[in-house]
Short mmCIF file of C-alpha atoms and ligand atoms in Angstrom, two decimals:
data_model
loop_
_atom_site.label_atom_id
_atom_site.label_comp_id
_atom_site.label_asym_id
_atom_site.label_seq_id
_atom_site.Cartn_x
_atom_site.Cartn_y
_atom_site.Cartn_z
CA MET A 222 -4.92 236.74 63.90
CA ALA A 223 -1.54 237.94 62.82
CA LEU A 224 1.42 236.36 64.56
CA CYS A 225 3.43 238.78 66.67
CA ILE A 226 7.16 238.22 66.26
CA ARG A 227 10.00 239.67 68.27
CA LEU A 228 13.21 240.02 66.27
CA PRO A 229 15.84 238.75 65.78
CA LEU A 230 14.36 235.58 64.30
CA HIS A 231 15.47 232.35 65.86
CA GLY A 232 15.06 228.67 65.05
CA GLU A 233 11.88 228.00 66.96
CA VAL A 234 9.93 230.87 65.42
CA ILE A 235 11.27 230.14 61.96
CA GLU A 236 10.15 226.53 62.22
CA LYS A 237 6.62 227.64 63.08
CA LEU A 238 6.18 229.97 60.14
CA ARG A 239 4.27 228.79 57.08
CA ALA A 240 3.70 230.42 53.71
CA GLY A 241 0.57 232.57 53.97
CA ASP A 242 0.98 233.44 57.66
CA GLN A 243 0.43 237.06 58.49
CA VAL A 244 2.90 238.45 60.97
CA ARG A 245 3.72 241.65 62.83
CA LEU A 246 7.44 242.19 63.25
CA ASN A 247 8.90 243.97 66.27
CA GLY A 248 12.51 244.95 66.84
CA ILE A 249 15.42 245.78 64.55
CA ILE A 250 15.56 245.30 60.79
CA TYR A 251 18.10 246.57 58.27
CA ALA A 252 17.09 248.35 55.08
CA ALA A 253 19.19 247.72 51.97
CA ARG A 254 18.61 247.69 48.21
CA ASP A 255 20.81 246.37 45.41
CA ALA A 256 23.49 249.07 45.60
CA ALA A 257 24.03 248.41 49.33
CA HIS A 258 23.94 244.66 48.76
CA LYS A 259 26.63 245.00 46.13
CA ARG A 260 28.88 246.79 48.59
CA LEU A 261 28.11 244.35 51.39
CA VAL A 262 29.06 241.39 49.27
CA GLU A 263 32.14 243.15 47.87
CA ALA A 264 33.26 243.80 51.45
CA LEU A 265 32.78 240.12 52.29
CA ASP A 266 34.69 239.12 49.15
CA ARG A 267 37.63 241.20 50.29
CA GLY A 268 37.52 239.40 53.61
CA GLY A 269 36.23 242.52 55.36
CA LYS A 270 33.53 242.82 57.99
CA PRO A 271 30.02 243.89 57.08
CA PRO A 272 28.81 247.11 58.79
CA PHE A 273 26.49 245.07 61.02
CA GLU A 274 26.47 241.55 62.43
CA ILE A 275 24.38 239.66 59.89
CA GLU A 276 23.90 236.50 61.97
CA GLY A 277 20.21 236.15 62.87
CA GLN A 278 19.17 239.43 61.25
CA THR A 279 16.44 240.46 58.84
CA ILE A 280 16.97 242.69 55.80
CA TYR A 281 14.21 244.83 54.37
CA TYR A 282 14.57 245.61 50.65
CA MET A 283 13.64 249.26 50.84
CA GLY A 284 14.88 252.73 49.99
CA PRO A 285 12.67 255.37 51.64
CA SER A 286 11.60 258.76 50.44
CA PRO A 287 13.12 261.60 52.54
CA ALA A 288 11.58 262.25 55.96
CA ARG A 289 9.76 265.53 56.45
CA PRO A 290 11.11 267.58 59.38
CA GLY A 291 10.03 265.97 62.64
CA LYS A 292 9.21 262.64 61.00
CA VAL A 293 11.13 259.39 61.42
CA ILE A 294 11.07 258.43 57.77
CA GLY A 295 9.21 259.13 54.54
CA SER A 296 7.27 256.59 52.51
CA ALA A 297 8.85 253.20 53.16
CA GLY A 298 7.43 250.28 51.19
CA PRO A 299 9.30 247.30 49.72
CA THR A 300 11.17 247.19 46.43
CA THR A 301 11.27 244.22 44.03
CA SER A 302 13.25 241.44 45.72
CA GLY A 303 14.39 239.70 42.55
CA ARG A 304 17.16 242.28 42.17
CA MET A 305 18.71 241.00 45.40
CA ASP A 306 18.62 237.35 44.34
CA ALA A 307 22.24 237.45 43.21
CA TYR A 308 23.36 238.43 46.72
CA ALA A 309 20.87 236.76 49.08
CA PRO A 310 22.31 233.20 49.24
CA ARG A 311 25.70 234.62 50.16
CA LEU A 312 24.18 236.49 53.10
CA MET A 313 22.09 233.52 54.22
CA ALA A 314 25.29 231.48 54.29
CA ILE A 315 26.62 233.80 57.00
CA GLY A 316 23.45 233.78 59.04
CA LEU A 317 20.83 236.08 57.49
CA LYS A 318 17.47 234.70 58.68
CA GLY A 319 14.83 237.02 57.28
CA MET A 320 14.20 238.98 54.09
CA ILE A 321 11.34 241.39 53.46
CA GLY A 322 10.42 242.62 50.00
CA LYS A 323 7.94 242.00 47.23
CA GLY A 324 7.89 239.68 44.26
CA ALA A 325 9.03 236.12 43.61
CA ARG A 326 12.51 234.80 44.37
CA SER A 327 14.71 232.66 42.15
CA GLN A 328 14.94 228.91 42.67
CA GLU A 329 18.47 229.38 43.92
CA VAL A 330 17.29 231.73 46.66
CA LYS A 331 14.43 229.40 47.60
CA ASP A 332 16.87 226.49 47.85
CA ALA A 333 19.15 228.59 50.04
CA MET A 334 16.20 229.41 52.31
CA ARG A 335 15.60 225.72 52.93
CA ARG A 336 19.27 224.97 53.35
CA TYR A 337 20.04 227.81 55.76
CA LYS A 338 16.59 227.96 57.39
CA ALA A 339 15.64 231.48 56.46
CA VAL A 340 12.25 233.04 55.69
CA TYR A 341 11.06 235.47 53.03
CA PHE A 342 8.29 237.90 53.90
CA ALA A 343 6.35 240.27 51.66
CA ALA A 344 5.40 243.75 52.76
CA ILE A 345 2.65 245.46 50.80
CA GLY A 346 4.17 247.01 47.70
CA GLY A 347 2.99 250.55 47.14
CA ALA A 348 1.78 251.02 50.71
CA GLY A 349 4.81 253.04 51.78
CA ALA A 350 2.83 255.71 53.60
CA LEU A 351 0.99 253.09 55.67
CA ILE A 352 4.12 251.05 56.39
CA SER A 353 6.03 254.15 57.54
CA LYS A 354 3.71 254.24 60.57
CA SER A 355 5.29 251.09 61.97
CA ILE A 356 8.85 252.43 61.73
CA LYS A 357 9.75 254.11 64.99
CA LYS A 358 13.42 254.93 64.43
CA ALA A 359 15.67 255.08 61.39
CA GLU A 360 19.37 255.77 61.08
CA VAL A 361 21.86 255.43 58.27
CA ILE A 362 24.65 253.12 59.42
CA ALA A 363 26.71 252.85 56.21
CA TYR A 364 27.02 253.88 52.55
CA ASP A 365 25.62 257.35 53.22
CA ASP A 366 26.66 258.46 49.73
CA LEU A 367 24.02 256.16 48.25
CA GLY A 368 21.24 258.44 49.51
CA ALA A 369 17.95 256.57 49.40
CA GLU A 370 19.96 253.38 48.89
CA ALA A 371 22.13 253.76 52.01
CA LEU A 372 22.18 250.99 54.61
CA ARG A 373 19.74 251.79 57.41
CA ARG A 374 18.95 250.38 60.82
CA LEU A 375 15.23 250.54 61.54
CA GLU A 376 13.31 249.98 64.72
CA VAL A 377 9.87 248.61 63.88
CA GLU A 378 6.70 248.03 65.85
CA ASP A 379 3.95 245.80 64.52
CA PHE A 380 5.43 245.92 61.04
CA PRO A 381 2.87 244.09 58.85
CA ALA A 382 4.21 241.32 56.63
CA THR A 383 3.14 238.02 55.09
CA VAL A 384 5.23 234.86 54.88
CA ILE A 385 5.88 234.05 51.22
CA ASN A 386 8.54 231.33 51.47
CA ASP A 387 8.94 229.14 54.55
CA ILE A 388 11.71 226.67 55.28
CA TYR A 389 9.62 223.74 54.06
CA GLY A 390 9.39 224.85 50.45
CA GLY A 391 6.00 226.55 50.86
CA ASP A 392 5.45 229.46 48.46
CA LEU A 393 2.42 231.73 48.86
CA TYR A 394 2.79 233.24 45.38
CA GLU A 395 2.42 229.78 43.86
CA GLU A 396 -0.22 228.51 46.27
CA GLY A 397 -2.36 231.65 46.22
CA LYS A 398 -2.34 231.79 42.46
CA ALA A 399 -3.18 228.11 42.09
CA LYS A 400 -6.10 228.52 44.45
CA TYR A 401 -7.66 231.35 42.50
CA SER A 402 -6.69 230.60 38.93
CA ILE A 403 -9.75 229.68 36.92
CA THR A 404 -10.65 228.49 33.47
CA LEU A 405 -13.03 230.79 31.69
CA LYS A 406 -15.91 228.50 30.88
CA SER A 407 -19.13 229.99 32.14
CA PRO A 408 -20.13 233.57 32.81
CA THR A 409 -20.88 232.83 36.47
CA ARG A 410 -17.20 232.37 37.12
CA VAL A 411 -16.21 235.66 35.56
CA LEU A 412 -15.93 238.45 38.02
CA ALA A 413 -14.54 241.33 36.02
CA SER A 414 -17.01 244.00 36.98
CA ARG A 415 -17.73 246.04 33.92
CA ILE A 416 -18.55 243.26 31.51
CA SER A 417 -22.05 242.25 30.56
CA PRO A 418 -22.84 238.53 30.50
CA GLU A 419 -23.80 238.89 26.82
CA ALA A 420 -20.31 240.05 25.95
CA ILE A 421 -18.83 237.14 27.84
CA ILE A 422 -20.93 234.50 26.15
CA SER A 423 -20.27 235.82 22.68
CA GLY A 424 -16.69 236.96 23.19
CA ILE A 425 -14.69 233.93 24.25
CA PRO A 426 -12.68 232.46 21.41
CA ALA A 427 -12.21 228.70 21.74
CA SER A 428 -8.43 228.82 21.49
CA GLY A 429 -8.37 231.34 24.33
CA MET A 430 -10.11 228.86 26.59
CA ARG A 431 -7.66 226.15 25.75
CA THR A 432 -4.72 228.28 26.72
CA THR A 433 -6.31 229.37 29.97
CA SER A 434 -6.86 225.82 31.08
CA MET A 435 -3.28 225.03 30.15
CA ILE A 436 -2.09 227.81 32.41
CA SER A 437 -4.26 226.63 35.29
CA SER A 438 -3.21 223.04 35.07
CA ALA A 439 0.40 224.08 34.80
CA SER A 440 -0.01 225.70 38.22
CA GLY A 441 -1.22 222.35 39.44
CA ALA A 442 -4.67 223.08 40.71
CA SER A 443 -7.01 223.54 37.81
CA GLY A 444 -9.55 221.19 39.34
CA THR A 445 -9.61 222.56 42.85
CA GLY A 446 -9.40 226.11 41.55
CA SER A 447 -12.49 225.76 39.43
CA SER A 448 -14.55 223.96 42.03
CA SER A 449 -13.76 226.42 44.78
CA VAL A 450 -14.84 229.21 42.50
CA ALA A 451 -18.04 227.53 41.45
CA ARG A 452 -19.21 227.21 45.03
CA MET B 44 -4.08 284.67 12.06
CA GLY B 45 -4.60 283.32 15.55
CA LYS B 46 -3.19 285.39 18.35
CA ILE B 47 -0.02 284.29 20.06
CA LYS B 48 -0.21 283.41 23.72
CA GLU B 49 2.78 284.08 25.93
CA ILE B 50 3.53 281.57 28.65
CA GLN B 51 6.32 282.23 31.12
CA ALA B 52 8.89 279.47 31.62
CA ALA B 53 8.75 280.16 35.36
CA ASP B 54 5.01 279.39 35.39
CA ILE B 55 5.67 276.12 33.62
CA ALA B 56 8.31 275.17 36.19
CA GLN B 57 5.99 276.04 39.05
CA THR B 58 3.13 274.05 37.57
CA VAL B 59 5.30 270.99 36.98
CA ALA B 60 6.60 271.24 40.56
CA ARG B 61 3.05 271.28 41.91
CA LEU B 62 1.92 268.39 39.69
CA CYS B 63 4.88 266.21 40.74
CA GLN B 64 3.79 266.57 44.34
CA GLU B 65 0.07 266.19 43.80
CA ALA B 66 0.57 263.08 41.72
CA ASN B 67 2.64 261.50 44.48
CA PHE B 68 0.32 262.43 47.36
CA PHE B 69 -3.16 261.99 45.95
CA LEU B 70 -4.44 258.77 44.44
CA GLY B 71 -6.92 259.46 41.63
CA GLU B 72 -10.62 259.06 42.37
CA ASP B 73 -10.90 256.56 39.53
CA VAL B 74 -8.28 254.30 41.11
CA VAL B 75 -9.92 254.58 44.53
CA ALA B 76 -13.26 253.60 43.01
CA ALA B 77 -11.67 250.62 41.31
CA LEU B 78 -9.97 249.50 44.54
CA LEU B 79 -13.35 249.50 46.26
CA ARG B 80 -14.46 246.65 44.02
CA PRO B 81 -16.91 244.44 45.88
CA ASP B 82 -16.36 241.18 44.04
CA GLU B 83 -13.04 240.04 45.43
CA GLU B 84 -13.73 236.71 47.09
CA SER B 85 -10.35 236.18 48.74
CA GLU B 86 -10.35 237.47 52.29
CA VAL B 87 -6.61 238.15 52.19
CA ALA B 88 -7.02 240.04 48.93
CA ARG B 89 -9.78 242.18 50.39
CA GLN B 90 -7.53 243.03 53.31
CA VAL B 91 -4.79 244.10 50.93
CA LEU B 92 -7.18 246.34 48.99
CA ASP B 93 -8.33 247.91 52.27
CA GLN B 94 -4.73 248.57 53.22
CA LEU B 95 -4.10 250.24 49.89
CA LEU B 96 -7.06 252.53 50.52
CA GLU B 97 -5.79 253.31 54.01
CA ASN B 98 -2.38 254.03 52.48
CA ALA B 99 -4.01 256.51 50.09
CA ARG B 100 -5.80 258.18 52.97
CA ILE B 101 -2.59 258.62 54.97
CA ALA B 102 -0.67 259.87 51.93
CA ALA B 103 -3.30 262.53 51.21
CA ALA B 104 -3.64 263.58 54.83
CA GLU B 105 0.06 263.88 55.57
CA HIS B 106 1.48 264.68 52.15
CA VAL B 107 3.62 261.58 52.26
CA PRO B 108 4.24 259.86 48.92
CA LEU B 109 1.84 256.98 48.21
CA CYS B 110 4.89 254.91 47.37
CA GLN B 111 8.53 255.52 48.29
CA ASP B 112 9.38 255.02 44.63
CA CYS B 113 8.33 258.45 43.43
CA GLY B 114 9.26 257.39 39.97
CA THR B 115 10.87 258.72 36.86
CA ALA B 116 9.12 262.01 36.13
CA VAL B 117 7.36 261.31 32.86
CA VAL B 118 5.89 264.52 31.45
CA PHE B 119 3.47 264.80 28.56
CA LEU B 120 3.18 268.20 26.92
CA ASP B 121 0.38 269.13 24.54
CA LEU B 122 1.73 272.38 23.21
CA GLY B 123 -0.71 274.61 21.34
CA GLN B 124 0.91 275.94 18.17
CA GLU B 125 -0.11 279.49 19.03
CA VAL B 126 1.86 279.42 22.27
CA HIS B 127 5.13 281.23 22.72
CA ILE B 128 7.31 280.40 25.70
CA SER B 129 9.21 283.34 27.14
CA GLY B 130 11.79 283.72 29.88
CA GLY B 131 13.54 280.45 29.18
CA ASP B 132 13.24 277.26 27.19
CA LEU B 133 10.46 274.76 27.61
CA TYR B 134 12.38 271.60 28.52
CA THR B 135 14.67 273.40 30.95
CA ALA B 136 11.57 274.80 32.63
CA VAL B 137 10.05 271.32 32.92
CA ALA B 138 13.28 269.91 34.37
CA GLU B 139 13.47 272.83 36.79
CA GLY B 140 9.91 272.04 37.88
CA VAL B 141 10.81 268.42 38.53
CA LYS B 142 13.81 269.50 40.57
CA ILE B 143 11.76 271.87 42.71
CA GLY B 144 8.81 269.49 43.06
CA TYR B 145 10.89 266.52 44.19
CA GLU B 146 12.88 268.64 46.63
CA GLU B 147 9.97 270.57 48.16
CA GLY B 148 7.74 267.51 48.31
CA TYR B 149 10.30 265.30 50.05
CA LEU B 150 9.97 262.93 47.13
CA ARG B 151 12.56 260.25 46.48
CA LYS B 152 15.10 261.01 43.80
CA SER B 153 15.62 257.87 41.82
CA MET B 154 17.45 258.80 38.61
CA VAL B 155 21.00 257.59 38.02
CA GLU B 156 23.53 258.80 35.49
CA GLN B 157 25.27 256.34 33.15
CA PRO B 158 22.93 253.46 33.89
CA PHE B 159 25.26 250.75 32.60
CA SER B 160 28.22 251.59 34.80
CA ALA B 161 28.63 254.30 37.42
CA ARG B 162 24.93 254.69 38.23
CA ILE B 163 25.46 257.95 40.13
CA ASN B 164 22.26 259.48 41.49
CA THR B 165 21.54 262.85 39.87
CA LYS B 166 20.16 263.93 43.27
CA ASP B 167 17.21 265.94 41.94
CA ASN B 168 15.30 263.29 39.96
CA THR B 169 16.18 264.96 36.66
CA PRO B 170 16.18 264.48 33.80
CA PRO B 171 12.47 264.00 33.22
CA VAL B 172 11.26 261.94 30.28
CA ILE B 173 9.31 264.37 28.10
CA HIS B 174 6.84 263.58 25.33
CA THR B 175 5.66 266.57 23.33
CA ARG B 176 2.84 266.93 20.86
CA ILE B 177 2.17 270.09 18.92
CA VAL B 178 -1.58 270.62 18.83
CA PRO B 179 -3.86 273.37 17.55
CA GLY B 180 -4.76 276.16 19.95
CA GLU B 181 -3.19 278.48 22.44
CA GLU B 182 -2.87 276.35 25.52
CA LEU B 183 -0.19 274.22 27.07
CA LYS B 184 -1.47 271.07 28.71
CA ILE B 185 0.99 269.47 31.11
CA THR B 186 0.54 265.95 32.45
CA VAL B 187 2.99 264.64 35.02
CA ALA B 188 2.96 260.86 35.37
CA PRO B 189 5.65 259.59 37.77
CA LYS B 190 6.45 255.97 36.93
CA GLY B 191 7.96 253.52 39.39
CA GLY B 192 10.69 251.06 38.46
CA GLY B 193 8.96 247.92 39.70
CA SER B 194 6.14 248.11 37.21
CA GLU B 195 8.14 249.76 34.42
CA ASN B 196 10.64 246.88 34.51
CA MET B 197 7.84 244.51 33.50
CA SER B 198 7.32 246.27 30.14
CA ARG B 199 7.20 244.07 27.06
CA PHE B 200 7.38 244.58 23.32
CA THR B 201 6.91 242.11 20.51
CA ALA B 202 6.59 242.22 16.76
CA LEU B 203 3.83 239.72 16.00
CA LYS B 204 3.16 238.36 12.57
CA PRO B 205 -0.03 239.90 11.24
CA ALA B 206 -1.47 236.37 10.95
CA GLN B 207 -1.27 236.01 14.73
CA GLY B 208 -3.86 238.76 14.94
CA ARG B 209 -6.19 239.37 17.84
CA GLN B 210 -5.52 236.03 19.49
CA GLY B 211 -1.76 236.56 19.34
CA ILE B 212 -2.19 239.90 21.08
CA ILE B 213 -4.33 238.40 23.84
CA GLU B 214 -1.83 235.61 24.53
CA PHE B 215 1.10 238.02 24.57
CA VAL B 216 -0.50 240.49 26.96
CA VAL B 217 -1.90 237.86 29.34
CA ASN B 218 1.48 236.17 29.38
CA ALA B 219 3.25 239.45 30.17
CA VAL B 220 1.00 240.00 33.20
CA ASP B 221 1.43 236.38 34.25
CA GLU B 222 5.20 236.54 34.08
CA ALA B 223 5.27 239.84 35.95
CA GLY B 224 3.40 238.13 38.80
CA SER B 225 3.73 240.04 42.04
CA ASN B 226 6.62 242.25 40.88
CA PRO B 227 4.62 245.24 39.56
CA CYS B 228 2.53 245.52 42.74
CA PRO B 229 -0.82 244.22 41.54
CA PRO B 230 -3.60 245.11 41.18
CA VAL B 231 -2.23 246.67 38.02
CA ILE B 232 -3.58 248.68 35.15
CA VAL B 233 -2.50 247.10 31.88
CA GLY B 234 -1.50 249.56 29.18
CA VAL B 235 -1.37 248.05 25.70
CA GLY B 236 -0.15 249.67 22.50
CA ILE B 237 -0.94 248.11 19.14
CA GLY B 238 0.43 249.39 15.84
CA GLY B 239 2.80 252.15 14.76
CA THR B 240 6.53 251.45 14.81
CA ALA B 241 8.40 250.00 17.79
CA GLU B 242 9.02 253.27 19.64
CA MET B 243 5.49 254.44 19.02
CA THR B 244 3.89 251.16 20.08
CA MET B 245 5.63 251.53 23.41
CA ALA B 246 4.51 255.14 23.74
CA LEU B 247 0.92 254.11 22.99
CA ALA B 248 1.06 251.58 25.83
CA LYS B 249 2.23 254.33 28.16
CA VAL B 250 -0.39 256.83 26.99
CA ALA B 251 -3.07 254.16 27.54
CA LEU B 252 -2.29 254.40 31.26
CA LEU B 253 -3.38 258.03 31.37
CA ARG B 254 -6.97 257.13 30.58
CA GLU B 255 -9.51 257.17 33.41
CA VAL B 256 -9.33 253.72 35.00
CA GLY B 257 -11.90 251.34 33.58
CA LYS B 258 -13.23 253.73 30.94
CA PRO B 259 -13.52 251.58 27.83
CA SER B 260 -12.03 252.60 24.50
CA PRO B 261 -14.49 254.57 22.35
CA ASP B 262 -13.86 252.04 19.56
CA ALA B 263 -16.26 249.13 20.20
CA GLU B 264 -13.93 246.50 18.79
CA VAL B 265 -11.03 247.74 20.91
CA ALA B 266 -13.28 247.93 23.99
CA GLU B 267 -14.25 244.32 23.43
CA LEU B 268 -10.58 243.36 23.21
CA GLU B 269 -9.96 245.18 26.49
CA ASP B 270 -12.77 243.21 28.13
CA THR B 271 -11.48 239.91 26.87
CA ILE B 272 -7.95 240.58 28.08
CA LEU B 273 -9.20 241.81 31.47
CA ARG B 274 -11.20 238.64 32.01
CA ARG B 275 -8.25 236.49 31.03
CA VAL B 276 -5.88 238.44 33.29
CA ASN B 277 -8.21 238.27 36.27
CA ALA B 278 -8.62 234.53 35.75
CA LEU B 279 -4.86 234.09 36.34
CA GLY B 280 -5.43 234.10 40.09
CA ILE B 281 -2.39 236.28 40.92
CA GLY B 282 -4.52 238.69 42.92
CA PRO B 283 -3.56 241.79 44.91
CA GLN B 284 0.16 241.64 45.76
CA GLY B 285 0.32 238.19 44.21
CA PHE B 286 -1.21 236.60 47.33
CA GLY B 287 -3.95 234.98 45.21
CA GLY B 288 -7.31 236.43 44.26
CA ARG B 289 -9.49 237.82 41.51
CA THR B 290 -8.20 241.35 41.35
CA THR B 291 -4.97 241.08 39.37
CA ALA B 292 -5.84 244.02 37.13
CA LEU B 293 -8.19 246.93 37.69
CA ALA B 294 -8.42 247.64 33.99
CA VAL B 295 -6.94 246.99 30.57
CA HIS B 296 -6.52 250.02 28.33
CA VAL B 297 -5.65 249.51 24.68
CA GLU B 298 -4.50 252.28 22.30
CA THR B 299 -4.07 251.57 18.61
CA PHE B 300 -2.43 253.13 15.57
CA PRO B 301 -2.22 251.93 11.97
CA SER B 302 0.80 249.80 11.15
CA HIS B 303 2.87 248.71 8.18
CA ILE B 304 1.45 245.90 6.01
CA ALA B 305 4.19 243.58 7.28
CA SER B 306 3.76 244.39 10.96
CA LEU B 307 1.71 243.89 14.06
CA PRO B 308 3.74 245.40 16.88
CA VAL B 309 2.36 245.07 20.43
CA ALA B 310 3.65 246.67 23.62
CA VAL B 311 2.67 246.24 27.25
CA ASN B 312 3.32 248.84 29.93
CA LEU B 313 2.13 247.86 33.38
CA GLN B 314 1.01 250.42 35.90
CA CYS B 315 0.97 249.49 39.57
CA HIS B 316 -2.00 250.41 41.75
CA ALA B 317 -0.06 253.55 42.71
CA SER B 318 -1.26 255.00 39.43
CA ARG B 319 -0.13 258.57 39.49
CA HIS B 320 -0.84 261.28 37.00
CA ARG B 321 -1.95 264.87 37.31
CA GLU B 322 -2.56 267.47 34.67
CA ALA B 323 -2.93 271.21 34.33
CA VAL B 324 -3.66 273.57 31.47
CA LEU B 325 -1.85 276.90 31.10
S1 SF4 C 257 5.60 249.10 41.31
FE1 SF4 C 257 4.50 250.97 41.84
S2 SF4 C 257 3.60 250.63 43.86
FE2 SF4 C 257 5.16 249.05 43.50
S3 SF4 C 257 7.00 249.88 44.45
FE3 SF4 C 257 7.07 250.45 42.28
S4 SF4 C 257 6.10 252.48 42.17
FE4 SF4 C 257 5.59 251.59 44.16
#
């Protein structure tokens, strides 16, 4: 089911990927958070060379917990990608092809992804223990003084990720939400588990319903969302 | 006169150290039960929830943190007024416990000094954030609740006009969860504070997260508000990890306090699914 990808990413694979695709990544990725990004970009600004060849590579927004003796790495899940938005377009301009993190990207980053043909994947936030199993090697290659935030080279096997933004403007966060957003009209559509139908019928203020439908239609799929739920 | 109970600072440090580790390795039974919810209709969402359960299993089995962000060490102390601490001072003992716990547990140290400029890592995850209440009795109850940055960054506060009332609160909270989207690692637990003054409203929202997941407020009117907000939040469609689905929040917990006649302060503190808190009584 999930698409197996050998890194580095190249044009053909990138063109195939669509928002919502589940993938398993194999090969080398680089782990960096905001502090490392800041230094990377500062180095580029000074006309210096980055500590690794960025062309074609994938960066994982992650700062691990320390490895126990004999282990490759500690817990290793994604951090919030939005903090890297200020730096990402700059790196895509010099060839960065993949980003892995969690959370929505800015419009500027999404535009850059289309322009430079790069993909944004999500790893499961808060599943750092599980994700650590797919990391086979880890070494700090720069900015050692940053500790958890140092720049790391990771070798991954069957690293589980989901395509959020593809090069065609697809966005799983928007599409997934639109598909499941509902207007609270009848109790049959309400799935919160610990509520009795009586409470639902008596407890919905009219103005609340108006606002909910506004939110759903703003996401563009109020009609389809409701009908798919009703079925 | 009640008798005075002596508690050694070293015991406090040791207890805090143990709680820091337990909180990071073992997901609470209440959260596990909530993640097992059967009514998620999105296949992708169900897969995510399964992976979160598998993550919890691995973390417990191998003593690996549930999440690499082992959080700011937030510590709640309910200090009985008959307790006397000997062999050191209370807050130093708590900080010492955090230091030991994060080192021994191979937990990530995430605190930086001078947050607006140098941002130098303190290297031992100190200082903790400590909230103390003096209570009757001769016990010290310690709750360690590590809080990750991803969900904490989505915190919101507003001073509503009293006329905005219940409906204003609902809109504000639902909107906060909506705007947070996938950032706080949904499914989340939504902590809401209503009333008090600004700093207290925020603290109420945080304390709300310590409640057993899904246990309604004992106040019927508040419980009804929790239900309404939960339904609204889960109708947003964000779903686990923001991939779309029904399970955006596992629970909404509301804590209230009286407020000034001119005020209706509301605070939201979001807790990711890696909801971590452990307590002990000395
Ligand atoms: S929000 Fe919670 S689960 Fe997500 S990365 Fe932060 S601490 Fe971990």
